[in-house]
Amino acid sequence: MSDTISVKPFGRLRNGEETLLYTLSGENGAWASVTDYGASLVGFSGPSDGIPGTDIALSCESATALERDTSYIGAMIGRVAGRIGGAGYEMDGKRFNLTANTPPHHLHGGATGLGKRKWTVLQPPLPYPSICFTIISEDGDEGYPGEVRSSITYTLLPPTRLVVEIRSISSAPTPYNPTLHAYFNLDGHAAGSILHHELQIFSECCTLTDADLIPTGEIVPVDGLSCDFRHLVQIGVKMSAIPTGFDQNFLIDGADGSLRKAAIVQSAASGRRLTVWTDRPCIHLYTGHFLAVTDGKDGAAYDACAGFALETQGFPDAVNHSNFPVDILRPGDVFFSRTIFELDQDIQA
Ligand code: BGC
């Protein structure tokens, strides 16, 4: 096998546009596939001795199905990941009202956020092992000010590291806090529950939310809370006290803008381990309690806890909490973030 990028049709959107699926394949057999619809991650696999490896990323068979999805499967989220309370904020004495797509709040960039649009593949294309998608979010998009130009670059490095880099500029000050909303199941995307996976998050503190999952502004130690993942522990064990699973933001220890190890997930059943590295200050754990996908890849259906998402991001709802470092992208500044998903196989768990 040699290093390649292949491309194939990935289905038609409601507006008639055709989409494409790009697969980056490494010499060792590792691969990652991504689509221009939502700049979404569609598949991810380590090497597997010449036979196709196990795909650990949840997704759908086509962009047609992804367009129907309401779980943000594999999608690039923007402009702002998570919820903005009351679907609005004040900046420089002015109120900005955003789309209240989870009334009365704003979630994951609005009704048609960046993960619900077709992106453009960069031309001329980057050489292997990278692929870059770009998009323009117009002034006023979902209520946000300024025209924002974003790109997301996926790079597959050996042995199995998927590097996700986001770069953006804006013509006016705007909140900007994107993430990649990938769901994984280390035993295979259609393997069922992730409750036996063990998780460690390198975090001493988390942010609290109210009943609507809107951050209250409080930052508290995880010590004594059910979301204490400072040591490797089975997700299901921790979840016994949380009927609707985890939907929780953590502050990454020592975050200083450099690349840090944020989380490790491993499964003794398959001997796989995923390590998440990021330069962002926070990581959000979502254990997929509300997953309800009937048209997953290979005919799979994904229901509650079929996958976990570890979304690297800035502080949630930062525009509404003066004690949170705010993510305002200003004209002249370049937003840049890097997150790496590193897959190991045959670990002795
Ligand atoms: C959010 C959940 C939301 C889910 C949607 C997660 O990132 O934290 O609250 O239900 O995305 O799929």
CSV table of C-alpha atoms in Angstrom, one decimal, residues 76-200:
chain,number,residue,atom,x,y,z
A,76,MET,CA,-16.9,20.9,12.2
A,77,ILE,CA,-18.8,23.1,14.6
A,78,GLY,CA,-18.7,26.9,14.3
A,79,ARG,CA,-18.8,29.7,14.8
A,80,VAL,CA,-19.2,28.8,18.4
A,81,ALA,CA,-19.3,25.3,19.9
A,82,GLY,CA,-21.7,24.5,22.7
A,83,ARG,CA,-24.5,26.7,24.0
A,84,ILE,CA,-24.8,30.5,24.1
A,85,GLY,CA,-27.3,31.2,26.9
A,86,GLY,CA,-30.4,33.2,25.8
A,87,ALA,CA,-29.1,33.1,22.2
A,88,GLY,CA,-27.3,36.3,22.5
A,89,TYR,CA,-24.6,38.5,24.0
A,90,GLU,CA,-23.5,42.1,24.5
A,91,MET,CA,-20.3,43.5,23.1
A,92,ASP,CA,-19.1,47.1,23.1
A,93,GLY,CA,-22.5,48.2,24.4
A,94,LYS,CA,-24.4,46.4,21.6
A,95,ARG,CA,-26.7,43.4,21.9
A,96,PHE,CA,-26.2,40.6,19.3
A,97,ASN,CA,-29.1,38.2,18.9
A,98,LEU,CA,-28.2,34.7,17.5
A,99,THR,CA,-30.4,32.0,16.1
A,100,ALA,CA,-32.2,30.2,19.0
A,101,ASN,CA,-32.0,26.7,17.5
A,102,THR,CA,-32.5,25.1,20.9
A,103,PRO,CA,-35.0,27.7,22.2
A,104,PRO,CA,-34.3,29.9,24.0
A,105,HIS,CA,-30.6,29.2,23.5
A,106,HIS,CA,-28.1,28.9,20.7
A,107,LEU,CA,-26.3,25.6,20.1
A,108,HIS,CA,-23.3,24.7,18.0
A,109,GLY,CA,-23.3,27.7,15.7
A,110,GLY,CA,-27.1,27.8,15.0
A,111,ALA,CA,-29.6,26.2,12.7
A,112,THR,CA,-27.2,26.0,9.8
A,113,GLY,CA,-23.9,26.2,11.4
A,114,LEU,CA,-20.6,25.5,9.6
A,115,GLY,CA,-21.1,21.7,10.1
A,116,LYS,CA,-24.4,21.9,8.1
A,117,ARG,CA,-22.9,23.4,4.9
A,118,LYS,CA,-20.8,22.3,2.0
A,119,TRP,CA,-17.2,23.4,2.2
A,120,THR,CA,-14.8,24.0,-0.7
A,121,VAL,CA,-11.8,21.9,-1.1
A,122,LEU,CA,-8.7,24.1,-1.3
A,123,GLN,CA,-7.3,24.4,-4.9
A,124,PRO,CA,-4.7,23.6,-5.7
A,125,PRO,CA,-5.0,20.8,-3.2
A,126,LEU,CA,-2.4,20.3,-0.5
A,127,PRO,CA,-0.1,17.4,-1.2
A,128,TYR,CA,-0.6,14.2,0.7
A,129,PRO,CA,-1.0,13.6,3.7
A,130,SER,CA,-3.2,16.7,4.1
A,131,ILE,CA,-6.5,17.9,2.8
A,132,CYS,CA,-7.9,21.4,3.5
A,133,PHE,CA,-11.5,22.7,3.3
A,134,THR,CA,-12.5,26.3,3.4
A,135,ILE,CA,-15.7,28.2,3.9
A,136,ILE,CA,-17.0,31.8,4.1
A,137,SER,CA,-19.5,32.7,6.8
A,138,GLU,CA,-21.1,35.9,5.7
A,139,ASP,CA,-21.6,39.0,7.9
A,140,GLY,CA,-24.7,38.4,10.0
A,141,ASP,CA,-24.6,34.6,9.6
A,142,GLU,CA,-26.9,33.1,12.3
A,143,GLY,CA,-26.7,36.6,14.0
A,144,TYR,CA,-22.9,36.8,14.3
A,145,PRO,CA,-21.1,39.9,13.1
A,146,GLY,CA,-18.4,40.1,10.5
A,147,GLU,CA,-17.5,37.9,7.6
A,148,VAL,CA,-15.4,35.0,8.8
A,149,ARG,CA,-13.2,32.9,6.5
A,150,SER,CA,-12.3,29.5,8.0
A,151,SER,CA,-10.3,26.6,6.9
A,152,ILE,CA,-9.9,23.1,8.4
A,153,THR,CA,-6.9,20.9,7.5
A,154,TYR,CA,-6.8,17.2,8.1
A,155,THR,CA,-3.4,15.6,8.1
A,156,LEU,CA,-2.8,11.8,8.6
A,157,LEU,CA,0.6,11.1,10.0
A,158,PRO,CA,2.1,7.7,10.8
A,159,PRO,CA,1.6,5.5,12.6
A,160,THR,CA,-2.0,6.7,13.1
A,161,ARG,CA,-2.3,10.4,14.0
A,162,LEU,CA,-5.0,12.6,12.7
A,163,VAL,CA,-4.1,16.2,13.0
A,164,VAL,CA,-7.0,18.7,12.8
A,165,GLU,CA,-6.0,22.4,12.3
A,166,ILE,CA,-8.4,25.3,12.1
A,167,ARG,CA,-7.5,28.7,10.9
A,168,SER,CA,-9.8,31.7,10.6
A,169,ILE,CA,-10.0,35.4,10.1
A,170,SER,CA,-12.9,37.9,10.6
A,171,SER,CA,-13.8,41.3,9.2
A,172,ALA,CA,-15.4,42.4,12.5
A,173,PRO,CA,-15.1,41.3,16.2
A,174,THR,CA,-17.0,38.0,16.6
A,175,PRO,CA,-17.2,35.2,19.1
A,176,TYR,CA,-15.3,32.3,17.6
A,177,ASN,CA,-14.8,28.9,19.2
A,178,PRO,CA,-15.0,26.0,16.8
A,179,THR,CA,-14.6,22.3,17.4
A,180,LEU,CA,-14.7,19.0,15.6
A,181,HIS,CA,-17.7,17.0,16.8
A,182,ALA,CA,-16.3,13.5,16.1
A,183,TYR,CA,-17.8,10.5,17.8
A,184,PHE,CA,-15.7,7.4,18.3
A,185,ASN,CA,-16.2,3.8,19.5
A,186,LEU,CA,-12.8,2.2,19.8
A,187,ASP,CA,-14.2,-1.3,19.2
A,188,GLY,CA,-15.6,-0.2,15.8
A,189,HIS,CA,-18.1,2.5,14.9
A,190,ALA,CA,-21.0,-0.1,14.9
A,191,ALA,CA,-19.8,-2.0,18.0
A,192,GLY,CA,-22.6,-0.7,20.3
A,193,SER,CA,-21.9,0.8,23.7
A,194,ILE,CA,-18.8,2.7,24.9
A,195,LEU,CA,-19.6,2.2,28.5
A,196,HIS,CA,-16.8,-0.2,29.1
A,197,HIS,CA,-14.2,2.2,27.6
A,198,GLU,CA,-11.9,3.6,30.2
A,199,LEU,CA,-11.4,7.3,30.2
A,200,GLN,CA,-8.8,9.7,31.7
